Short mmCIF file of C-alpha atoms in Angstrom, two decimals:
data_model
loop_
_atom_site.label_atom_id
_atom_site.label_comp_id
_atom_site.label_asym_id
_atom_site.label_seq_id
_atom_site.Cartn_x
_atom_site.Cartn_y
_atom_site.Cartn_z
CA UNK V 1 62.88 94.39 37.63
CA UNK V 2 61.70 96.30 34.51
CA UNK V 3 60.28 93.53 32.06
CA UNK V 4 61.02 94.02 28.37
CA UNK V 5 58.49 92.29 26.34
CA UNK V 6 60.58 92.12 23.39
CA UNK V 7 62.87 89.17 24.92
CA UNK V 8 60.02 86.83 24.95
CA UNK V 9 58.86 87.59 21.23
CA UNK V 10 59.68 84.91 17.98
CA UNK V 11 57.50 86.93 15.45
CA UNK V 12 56.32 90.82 16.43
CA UNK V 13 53.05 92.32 15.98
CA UNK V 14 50.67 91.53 12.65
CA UNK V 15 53.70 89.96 11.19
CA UNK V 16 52.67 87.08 12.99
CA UNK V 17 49.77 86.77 10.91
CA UNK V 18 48.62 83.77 8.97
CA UNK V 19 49.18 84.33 5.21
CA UNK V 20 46.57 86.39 2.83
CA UNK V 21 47.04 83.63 0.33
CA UNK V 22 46.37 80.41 2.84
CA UNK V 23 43.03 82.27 4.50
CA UNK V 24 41.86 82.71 0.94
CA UNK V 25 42.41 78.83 -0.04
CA UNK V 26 40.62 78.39 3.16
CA UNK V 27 37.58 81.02 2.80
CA UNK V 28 36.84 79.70 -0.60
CA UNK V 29 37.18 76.22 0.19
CA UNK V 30 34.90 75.97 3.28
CA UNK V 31 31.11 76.64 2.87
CA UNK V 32 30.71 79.25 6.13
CA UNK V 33 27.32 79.08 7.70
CA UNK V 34 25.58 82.29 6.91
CA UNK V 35 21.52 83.56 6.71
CA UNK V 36 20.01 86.94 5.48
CA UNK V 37 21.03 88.90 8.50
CA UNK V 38 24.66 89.15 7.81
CA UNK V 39 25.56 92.04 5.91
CA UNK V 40 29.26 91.60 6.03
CA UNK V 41 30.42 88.04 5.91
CA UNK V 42 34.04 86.57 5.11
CA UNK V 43 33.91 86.62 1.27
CA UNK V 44 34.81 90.70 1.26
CA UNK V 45 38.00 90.32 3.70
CA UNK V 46 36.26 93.41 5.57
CA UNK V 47 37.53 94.45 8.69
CA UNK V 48 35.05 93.41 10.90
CA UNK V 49 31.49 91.36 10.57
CA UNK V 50 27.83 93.20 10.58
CA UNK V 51 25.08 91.17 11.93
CA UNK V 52 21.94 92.95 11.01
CA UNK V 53 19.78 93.05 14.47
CA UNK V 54 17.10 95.50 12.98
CA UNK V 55 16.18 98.06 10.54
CA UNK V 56 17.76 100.86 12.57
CA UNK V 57 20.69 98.68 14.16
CA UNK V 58 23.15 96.02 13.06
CA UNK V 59 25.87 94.39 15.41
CA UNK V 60 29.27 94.74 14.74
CA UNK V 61 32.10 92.14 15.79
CA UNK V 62 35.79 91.52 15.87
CA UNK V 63 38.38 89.88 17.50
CA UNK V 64 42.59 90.12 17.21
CA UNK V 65 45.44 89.19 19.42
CA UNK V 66 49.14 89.33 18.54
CA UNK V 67 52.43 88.76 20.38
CA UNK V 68 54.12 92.04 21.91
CA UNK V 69 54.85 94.91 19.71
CA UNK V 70 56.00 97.33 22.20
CA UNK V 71 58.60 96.71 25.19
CA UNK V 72 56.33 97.89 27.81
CA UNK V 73 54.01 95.97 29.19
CA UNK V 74 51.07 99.03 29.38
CA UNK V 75 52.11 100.10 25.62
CA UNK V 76 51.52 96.23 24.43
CA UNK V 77 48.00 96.48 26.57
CA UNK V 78 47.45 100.21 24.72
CA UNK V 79 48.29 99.06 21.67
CA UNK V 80 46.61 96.11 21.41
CA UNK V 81 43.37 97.68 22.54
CA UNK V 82 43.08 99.83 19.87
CA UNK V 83 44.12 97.74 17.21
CA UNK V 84 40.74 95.49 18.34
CA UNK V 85 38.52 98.84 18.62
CA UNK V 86 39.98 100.18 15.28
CA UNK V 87 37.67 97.45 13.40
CA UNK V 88 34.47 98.59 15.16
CA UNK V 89 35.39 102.30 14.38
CA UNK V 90 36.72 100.99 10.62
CA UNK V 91 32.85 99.47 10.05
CA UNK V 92 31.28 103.26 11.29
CA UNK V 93 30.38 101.12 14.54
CA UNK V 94 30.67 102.49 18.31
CA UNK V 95 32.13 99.87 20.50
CA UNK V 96 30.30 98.32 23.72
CA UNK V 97 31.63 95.61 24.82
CA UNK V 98 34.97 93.87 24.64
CA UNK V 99 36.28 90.41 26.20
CA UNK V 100 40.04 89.78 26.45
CA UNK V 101 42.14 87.02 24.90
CA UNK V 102 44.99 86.40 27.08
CA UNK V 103 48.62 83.54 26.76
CA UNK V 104 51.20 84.12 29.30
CA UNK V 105 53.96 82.25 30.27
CA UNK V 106 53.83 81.59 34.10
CA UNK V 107 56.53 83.59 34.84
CA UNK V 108 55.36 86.61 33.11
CA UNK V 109 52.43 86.42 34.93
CA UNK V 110 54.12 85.85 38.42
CA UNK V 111 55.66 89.42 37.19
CA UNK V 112 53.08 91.19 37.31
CA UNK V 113 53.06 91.52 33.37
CA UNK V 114 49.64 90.43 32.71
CA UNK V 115 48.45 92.82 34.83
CA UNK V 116 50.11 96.07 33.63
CA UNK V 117 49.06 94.76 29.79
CA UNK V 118 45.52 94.81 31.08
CA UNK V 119 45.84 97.77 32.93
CA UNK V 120 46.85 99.76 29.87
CA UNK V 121 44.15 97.65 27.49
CA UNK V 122 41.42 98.98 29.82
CA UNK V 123 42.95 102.67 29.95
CA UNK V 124 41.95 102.31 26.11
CA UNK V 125 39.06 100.67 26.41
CA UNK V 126 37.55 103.55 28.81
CA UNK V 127 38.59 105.93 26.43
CA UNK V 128 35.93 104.14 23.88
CA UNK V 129 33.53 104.16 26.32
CA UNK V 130 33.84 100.48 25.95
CA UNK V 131 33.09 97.83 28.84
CA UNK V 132 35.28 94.87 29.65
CA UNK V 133 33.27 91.58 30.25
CA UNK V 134 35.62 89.27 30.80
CA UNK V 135 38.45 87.13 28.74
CA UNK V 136 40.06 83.93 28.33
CA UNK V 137 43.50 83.15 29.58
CA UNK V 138 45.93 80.32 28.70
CA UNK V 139 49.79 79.30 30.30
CA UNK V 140 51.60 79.68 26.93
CA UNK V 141 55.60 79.66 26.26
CA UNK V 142 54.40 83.45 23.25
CA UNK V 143 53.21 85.86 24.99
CA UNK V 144 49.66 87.11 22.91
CA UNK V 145 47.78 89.57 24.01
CA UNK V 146 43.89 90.65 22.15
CA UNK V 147 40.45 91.45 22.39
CA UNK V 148 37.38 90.79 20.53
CA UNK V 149 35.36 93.55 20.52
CA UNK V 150 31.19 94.23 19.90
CA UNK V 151 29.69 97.37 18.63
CA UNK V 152 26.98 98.44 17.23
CA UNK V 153 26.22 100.50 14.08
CA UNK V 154 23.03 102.19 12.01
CA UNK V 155 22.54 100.90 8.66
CA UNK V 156 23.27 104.68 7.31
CA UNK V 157 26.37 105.08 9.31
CA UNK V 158 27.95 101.84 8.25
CA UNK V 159 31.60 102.26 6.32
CA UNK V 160 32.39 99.01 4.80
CA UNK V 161 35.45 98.53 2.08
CA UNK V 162 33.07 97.45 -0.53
CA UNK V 163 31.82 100.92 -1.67
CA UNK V 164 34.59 102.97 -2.95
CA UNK V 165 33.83 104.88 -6.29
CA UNK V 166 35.69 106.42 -9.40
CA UNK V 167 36.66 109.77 -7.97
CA UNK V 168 36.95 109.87 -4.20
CA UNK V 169 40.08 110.72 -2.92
CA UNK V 170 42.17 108.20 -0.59
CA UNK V 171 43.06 109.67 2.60
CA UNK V 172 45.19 107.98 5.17
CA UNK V 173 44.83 109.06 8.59
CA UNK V 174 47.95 107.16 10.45
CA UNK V 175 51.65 106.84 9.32
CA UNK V 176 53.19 103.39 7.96
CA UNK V 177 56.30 101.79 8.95
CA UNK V 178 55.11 100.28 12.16
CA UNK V 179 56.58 96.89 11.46
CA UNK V 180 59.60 97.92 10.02
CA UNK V 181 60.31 100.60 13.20
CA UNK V 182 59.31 97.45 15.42
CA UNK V 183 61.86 95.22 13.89
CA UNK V 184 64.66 98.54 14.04
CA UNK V 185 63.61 98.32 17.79
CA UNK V 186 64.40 95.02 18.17
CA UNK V 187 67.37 95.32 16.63
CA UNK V 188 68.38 97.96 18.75
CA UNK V 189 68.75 100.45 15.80
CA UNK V 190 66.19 102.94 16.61
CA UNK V 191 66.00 105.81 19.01
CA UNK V 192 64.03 106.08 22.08
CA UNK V 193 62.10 109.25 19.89
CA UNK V 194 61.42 107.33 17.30
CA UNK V 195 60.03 104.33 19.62
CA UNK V 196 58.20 106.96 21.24
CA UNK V 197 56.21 108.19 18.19
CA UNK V 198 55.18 104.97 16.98
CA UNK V 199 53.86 103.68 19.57
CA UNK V 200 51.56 106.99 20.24
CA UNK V 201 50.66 106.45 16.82
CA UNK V 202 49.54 102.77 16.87
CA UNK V 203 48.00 103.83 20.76
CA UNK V 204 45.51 106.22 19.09
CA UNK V 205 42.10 105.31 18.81
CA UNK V 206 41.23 105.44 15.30
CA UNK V 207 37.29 106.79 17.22
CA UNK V 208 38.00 110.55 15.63
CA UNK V 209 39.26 109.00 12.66
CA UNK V 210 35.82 107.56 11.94
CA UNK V 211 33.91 110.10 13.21
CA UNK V 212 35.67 112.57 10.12
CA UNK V 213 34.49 109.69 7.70
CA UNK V 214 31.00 110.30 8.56
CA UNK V 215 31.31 114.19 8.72
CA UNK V 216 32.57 114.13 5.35
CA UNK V 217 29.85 111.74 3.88
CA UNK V 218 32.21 108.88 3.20
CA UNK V 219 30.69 105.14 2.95
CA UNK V 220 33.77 103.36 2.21
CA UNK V 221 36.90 102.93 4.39
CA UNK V 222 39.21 100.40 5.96
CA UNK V 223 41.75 100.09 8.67
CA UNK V 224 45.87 99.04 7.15
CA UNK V 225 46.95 96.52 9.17
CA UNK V 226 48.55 92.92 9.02
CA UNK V 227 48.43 92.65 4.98
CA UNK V 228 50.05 96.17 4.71
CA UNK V 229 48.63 99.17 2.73
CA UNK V 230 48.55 97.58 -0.54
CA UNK V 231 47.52 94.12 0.93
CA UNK V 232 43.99 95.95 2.32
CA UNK V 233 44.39 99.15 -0.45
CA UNK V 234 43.50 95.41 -2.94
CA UNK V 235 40.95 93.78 -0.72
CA UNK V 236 38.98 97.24 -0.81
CA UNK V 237 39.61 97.73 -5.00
CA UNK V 238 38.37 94.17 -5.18
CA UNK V 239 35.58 94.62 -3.43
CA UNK V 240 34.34 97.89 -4.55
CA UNK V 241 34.92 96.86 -8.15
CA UNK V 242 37.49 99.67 -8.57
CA UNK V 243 40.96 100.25 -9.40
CA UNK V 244 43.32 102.72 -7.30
CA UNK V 245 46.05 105.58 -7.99
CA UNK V 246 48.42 106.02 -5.39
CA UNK V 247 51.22 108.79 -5.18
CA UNK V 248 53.84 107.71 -2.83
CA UNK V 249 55.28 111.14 -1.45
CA UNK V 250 51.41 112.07 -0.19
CA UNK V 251 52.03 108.61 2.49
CA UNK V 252 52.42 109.45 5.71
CA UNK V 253 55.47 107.61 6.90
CA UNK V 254 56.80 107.42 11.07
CA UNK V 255 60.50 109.15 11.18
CA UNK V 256 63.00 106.62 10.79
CA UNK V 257 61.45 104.09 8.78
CA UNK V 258 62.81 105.12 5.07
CA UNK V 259 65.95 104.48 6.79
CA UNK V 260 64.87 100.88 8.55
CA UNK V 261 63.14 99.73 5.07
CA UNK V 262 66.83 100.61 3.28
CA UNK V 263 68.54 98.49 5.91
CA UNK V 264 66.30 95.68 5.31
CA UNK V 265 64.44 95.61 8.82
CA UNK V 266 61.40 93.63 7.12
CA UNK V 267 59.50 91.27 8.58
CA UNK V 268 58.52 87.87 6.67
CA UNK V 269 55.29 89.34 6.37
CA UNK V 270 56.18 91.90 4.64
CA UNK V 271 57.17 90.12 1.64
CA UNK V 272 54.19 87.33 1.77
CA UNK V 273 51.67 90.58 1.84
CA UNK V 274 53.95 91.37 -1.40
CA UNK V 275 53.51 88.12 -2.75
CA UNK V 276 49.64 88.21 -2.05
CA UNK V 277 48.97 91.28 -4.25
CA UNK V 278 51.34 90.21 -6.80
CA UNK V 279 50.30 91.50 -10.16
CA UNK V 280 47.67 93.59 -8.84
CA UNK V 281 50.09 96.58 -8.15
CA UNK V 282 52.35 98.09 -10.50
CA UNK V 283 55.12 100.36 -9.38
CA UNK V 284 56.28 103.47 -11.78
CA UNK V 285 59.83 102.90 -12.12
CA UNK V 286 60.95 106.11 -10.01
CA UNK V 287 59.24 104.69 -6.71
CA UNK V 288 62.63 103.31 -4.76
CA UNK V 289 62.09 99.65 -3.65
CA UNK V 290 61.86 100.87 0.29
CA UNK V 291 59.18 102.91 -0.66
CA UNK V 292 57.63 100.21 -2.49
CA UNK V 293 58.56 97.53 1.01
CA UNK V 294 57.01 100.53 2.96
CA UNK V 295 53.74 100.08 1.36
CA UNK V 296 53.87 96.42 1.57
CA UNK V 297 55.03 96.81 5.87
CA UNK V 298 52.63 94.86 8.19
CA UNK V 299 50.94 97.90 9.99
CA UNK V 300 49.67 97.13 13.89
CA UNK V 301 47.14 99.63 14.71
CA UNK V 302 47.33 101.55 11.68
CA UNK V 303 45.33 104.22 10.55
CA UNK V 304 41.94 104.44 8.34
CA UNK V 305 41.80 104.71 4.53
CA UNK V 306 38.82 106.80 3.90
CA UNK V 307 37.47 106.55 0.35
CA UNK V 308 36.33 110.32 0.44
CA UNK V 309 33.97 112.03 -1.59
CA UNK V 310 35.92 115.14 -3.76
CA UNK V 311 34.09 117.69 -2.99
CA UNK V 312 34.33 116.85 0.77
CA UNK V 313 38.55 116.11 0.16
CA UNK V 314 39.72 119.77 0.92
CA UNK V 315 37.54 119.49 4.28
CA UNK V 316 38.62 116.56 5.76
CA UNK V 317 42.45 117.13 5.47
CA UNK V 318 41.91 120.39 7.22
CA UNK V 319 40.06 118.73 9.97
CA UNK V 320 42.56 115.80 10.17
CA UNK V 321 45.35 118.70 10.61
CA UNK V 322 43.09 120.22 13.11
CA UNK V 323 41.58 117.10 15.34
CA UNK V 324 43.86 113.63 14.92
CA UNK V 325 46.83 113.43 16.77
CA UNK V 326 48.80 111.48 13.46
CA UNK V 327 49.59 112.85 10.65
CA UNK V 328 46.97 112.27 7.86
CA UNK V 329 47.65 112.37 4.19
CA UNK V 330 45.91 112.31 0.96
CA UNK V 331 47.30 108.98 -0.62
CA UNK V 332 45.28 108.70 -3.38
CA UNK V 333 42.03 108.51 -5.51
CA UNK V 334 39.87 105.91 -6.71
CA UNK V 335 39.48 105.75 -10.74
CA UNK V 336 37.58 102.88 -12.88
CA UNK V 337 38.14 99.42 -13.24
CA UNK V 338 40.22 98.50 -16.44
CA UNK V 339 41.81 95.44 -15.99
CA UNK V 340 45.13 94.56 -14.23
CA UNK V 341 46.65 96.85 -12.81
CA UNK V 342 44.51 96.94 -10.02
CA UNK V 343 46.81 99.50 -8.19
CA UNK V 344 48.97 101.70 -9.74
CA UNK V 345 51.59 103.43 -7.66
CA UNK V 346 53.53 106.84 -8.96
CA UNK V 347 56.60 108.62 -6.73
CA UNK V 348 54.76 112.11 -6.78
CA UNK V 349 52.04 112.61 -4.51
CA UNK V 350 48.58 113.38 -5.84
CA UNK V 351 47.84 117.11 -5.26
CA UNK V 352 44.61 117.89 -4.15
CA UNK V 353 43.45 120.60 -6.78
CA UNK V 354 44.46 117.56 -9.38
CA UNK V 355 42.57 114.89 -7.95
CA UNK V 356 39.18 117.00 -7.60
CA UNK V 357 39.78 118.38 -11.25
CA UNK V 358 40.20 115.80 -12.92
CA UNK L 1 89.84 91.37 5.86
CA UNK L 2 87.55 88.29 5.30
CA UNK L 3 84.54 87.07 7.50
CA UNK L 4 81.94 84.28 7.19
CA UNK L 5 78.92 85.12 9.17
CA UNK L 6 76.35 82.06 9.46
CA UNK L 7 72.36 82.81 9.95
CA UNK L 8 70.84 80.19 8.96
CA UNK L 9 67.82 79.37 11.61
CA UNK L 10 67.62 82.50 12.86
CA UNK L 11 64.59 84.54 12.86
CA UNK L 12 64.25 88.33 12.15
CA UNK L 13 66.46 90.84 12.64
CA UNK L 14 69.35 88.61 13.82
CA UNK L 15 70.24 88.16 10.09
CA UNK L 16 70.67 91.46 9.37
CA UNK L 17 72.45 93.12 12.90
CA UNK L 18 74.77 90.34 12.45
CA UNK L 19 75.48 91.15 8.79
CA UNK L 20 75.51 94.95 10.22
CA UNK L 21 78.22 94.27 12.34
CA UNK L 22 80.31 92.24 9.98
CA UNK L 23 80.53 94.53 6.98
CA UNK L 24 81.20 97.39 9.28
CA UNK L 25 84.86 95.94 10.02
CA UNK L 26 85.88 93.68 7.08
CA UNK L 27 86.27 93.98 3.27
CA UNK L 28 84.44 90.59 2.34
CA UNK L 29 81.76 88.77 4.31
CA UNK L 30 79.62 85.30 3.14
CA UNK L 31 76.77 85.28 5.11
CA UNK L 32 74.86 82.20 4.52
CA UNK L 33 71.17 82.11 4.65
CA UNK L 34 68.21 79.54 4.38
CA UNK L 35 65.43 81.74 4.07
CA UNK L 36 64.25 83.63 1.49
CA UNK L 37 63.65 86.70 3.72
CA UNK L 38 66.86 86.67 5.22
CA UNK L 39 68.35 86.40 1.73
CA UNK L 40 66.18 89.25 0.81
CA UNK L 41 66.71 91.65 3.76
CA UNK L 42 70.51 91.15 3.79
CA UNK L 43 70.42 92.05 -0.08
CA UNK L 44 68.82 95.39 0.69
CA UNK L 45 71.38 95.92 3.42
CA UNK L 46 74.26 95.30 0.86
CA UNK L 47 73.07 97.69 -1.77
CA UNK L 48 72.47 100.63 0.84
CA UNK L 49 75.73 99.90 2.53
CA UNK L 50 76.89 100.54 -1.26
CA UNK L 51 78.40 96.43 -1.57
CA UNK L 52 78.75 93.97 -4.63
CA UNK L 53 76.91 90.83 -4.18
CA UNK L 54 77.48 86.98 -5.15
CA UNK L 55 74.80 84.80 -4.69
CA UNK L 56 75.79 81.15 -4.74
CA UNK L 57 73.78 78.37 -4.19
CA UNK L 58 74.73 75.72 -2.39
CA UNK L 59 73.21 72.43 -1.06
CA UNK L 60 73.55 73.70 2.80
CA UNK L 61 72.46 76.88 2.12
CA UNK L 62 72.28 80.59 -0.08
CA UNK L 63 76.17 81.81 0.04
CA UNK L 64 75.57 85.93 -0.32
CA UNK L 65 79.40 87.27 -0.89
CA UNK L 66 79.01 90.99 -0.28
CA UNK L 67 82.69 92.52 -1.10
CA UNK L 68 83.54 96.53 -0.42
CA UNK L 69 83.18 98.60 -3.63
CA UNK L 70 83.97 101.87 -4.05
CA UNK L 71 80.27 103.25 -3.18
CA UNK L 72 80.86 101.83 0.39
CA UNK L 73 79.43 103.53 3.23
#
């Protein structure tokens, strides 16, 4: 019998995600144990940590495990294998090794379930050129599903989210409205196309992705996923010391999910990522409120937001056009700090030849 | 026609499918909600299907009473 995932599920995807707000109470409250060799700790919310080994190499590490957010067995294993890798690649690290993270009810397992997820997680993880070492499994009524991944990276290559400056352009290189097109899904309101596409699009190693940061010089970049595009689009303005212009039209955005946002098909999450940036965003008032949910979506295996030099902007589109299989948009550019807001968002996209004037 | 549609308890998307299904065939439906994001996602179903809404609280519950307006889809 064909085994659809989605009947076992209480919470999809990132949705299922503790918080923003509670892991910061938490972070700040708890002295973490720490020395000079970490280069990327907690306190910046990065996407995954640096451990510095030596002067030419640093390790990079990262784990994450959510309950199913496809109906397949082999998408959910896909899916989830390239959320995990997508920190590594988000950090400018090459993956090595990865170890699974594995709860399955009993009879899930009896059908063959676990195995087909695992299956599909390794397809990915060859892909990377990444090993499998081994996991840890637990009998548990939600199925979750997760890896925690090692890489390594050179000092020079690293991409962190704590280096974006006044003038680089924001380009996105995967669509939003993976949550909301999940939820549609479970609701039985979306079409088999439309299913189709977003899970491609959350399957796609975000390895080419990275590899465009680096050709076009970028330093500073992140990966949108549980807190949403504005939850990480903050964490990255906070940490770089920065504030950010966004033009809604330039977002890439999967088919269908205008449409889901409208019917309200929005997670939980959606709205405590909206809660968690609060005051730091402010919407023009011609940006419609699904555009505005859109950008506050929980995103599972979402695409990189590259903080890219101007002169290199014109480049890099063209080679996203040319090399990723998503489509890639210019979102954005970073300006100076002045105070709240820390994010402004417009409805007209931000042309190119306007951004690297100006 | 008149319909009451209760979804309190239930967890994401039930909330709104059920509401779907309910304003698609009568005139006036209280659905009544105990979550703020079922409140919240039923609201944005009401204004796109083009209906009035009524919130009334209530110690058992949010009462939403979406009613047909001319605008409805």
């Amino acid at each position: 019998m064909v085994i659809d995932l989605f009947e076992s599920v209480l919470e999809c995807g990132c949705a299922a995600k503790i918080p923003a707000q509670q892991l910061a109470g938490l972070l700040k409250s708890e002295e973490m144990p720490t020395n000079e060799f970490v280069l990327v700790g907690p306190s910046t919310l990065d996407d995954a940590g640096v451990y510095r080994l030596s002067g030419q190499q640093s390790l990079v590490q990262t784990v994450d495990f959510f309950p199913p957010v496809a109906r397949d067995p082999g998408d959910y294993g896909r899916i989830a294998a390239a959320n995990s890798l997508s920190d590594i690649y988000a950090m400018g690290g090459k993956p090595l090794t990865a170890l699974a993270v594995a709860c399955f009810p009993s009879d899930l397992v009896r059908r063959g379930a676990l195995r087909a997820v695992t299956h599909g997680a390794c397809e990915k993880l060859r892909e990377a050129g990444c090993v499998l070492l081994g996991g840890h499994s637990l009998l548990d009524p939600q199925v979750k599903f997760g890896l925690s991944v090692t890489g390594l990276v050179h000092p020079e290559a690293l991409l962190t989210n704590s280096r974006a400056k006044a003038g680089d352009v924001l380009v996105l290189t995967k669509p939003l409205g993976t949550g909301v097109t999940i939820m549609a899904l479970r609701a039985g309101m979306a079409s088999a196309e439309q299913e189709m596409t977003a899970n491609r699009s959350m399957m796609a190693l975000n390895a080419k992705a990275a590899e465009l940061a680096r050709r076009c010089e970028a330093d500073c970049a992140t990966d949108i996923t549980g807190f949403g595009f504005l939850g990480h689009a903050m964490q990255l303005a906070c940490a770089s010391g920065v504030a950010l212009e966004v033009g809604f039209d330039g977002v890439p955005i999967l088919d269908g999910a205008h449409g889901f946002a409208e019917l309200g098909l929005l997670s939980a999450a959606a709205y405590t990522n909206r809660d968690y940036v609060g005051d730091a965003v402010e919407f023009d008032e011609d940006v419609p409120l699904a555009a505005r949910d859109l950008l506050f979506d929980p995103q599972t295996s979402g695409g990189l937001l590259i903080c890219c030099p101007p002169s290199q902007a014109a480049r890099l589109v063209s080679w996203a056009r040319a090399e990723l299989p998503t489509p890639a948009g210019i979102v954005g550019r970073v300006v100076e700090a002045s105070g709240q807001p820390l994010i402004r968002v417009r409805k007209r996209a931000c042309a190119l030849t306007e951004i690297t004037e100006t | 026609m008149k319909q009451t549609v209760d979804v309190r308890g239930l967890g994401c998307p039930q909330p709104v499918l059920l509401t779907s299904k309910a304003i698609a065939v009568a005139d006036e439906v209280t659905v009544i909600v105990n979550s703020a994001t079922a409140a919240e996602n039923v609201t944005r179903l009401a204004h796109t299907k083009g209906f009035s809404i009524e919130r009334v609280e209530k110690d058992d519950g949010t009462y939403l009473v979406l009613r047909r307006t001319s605008q409805s889809i």
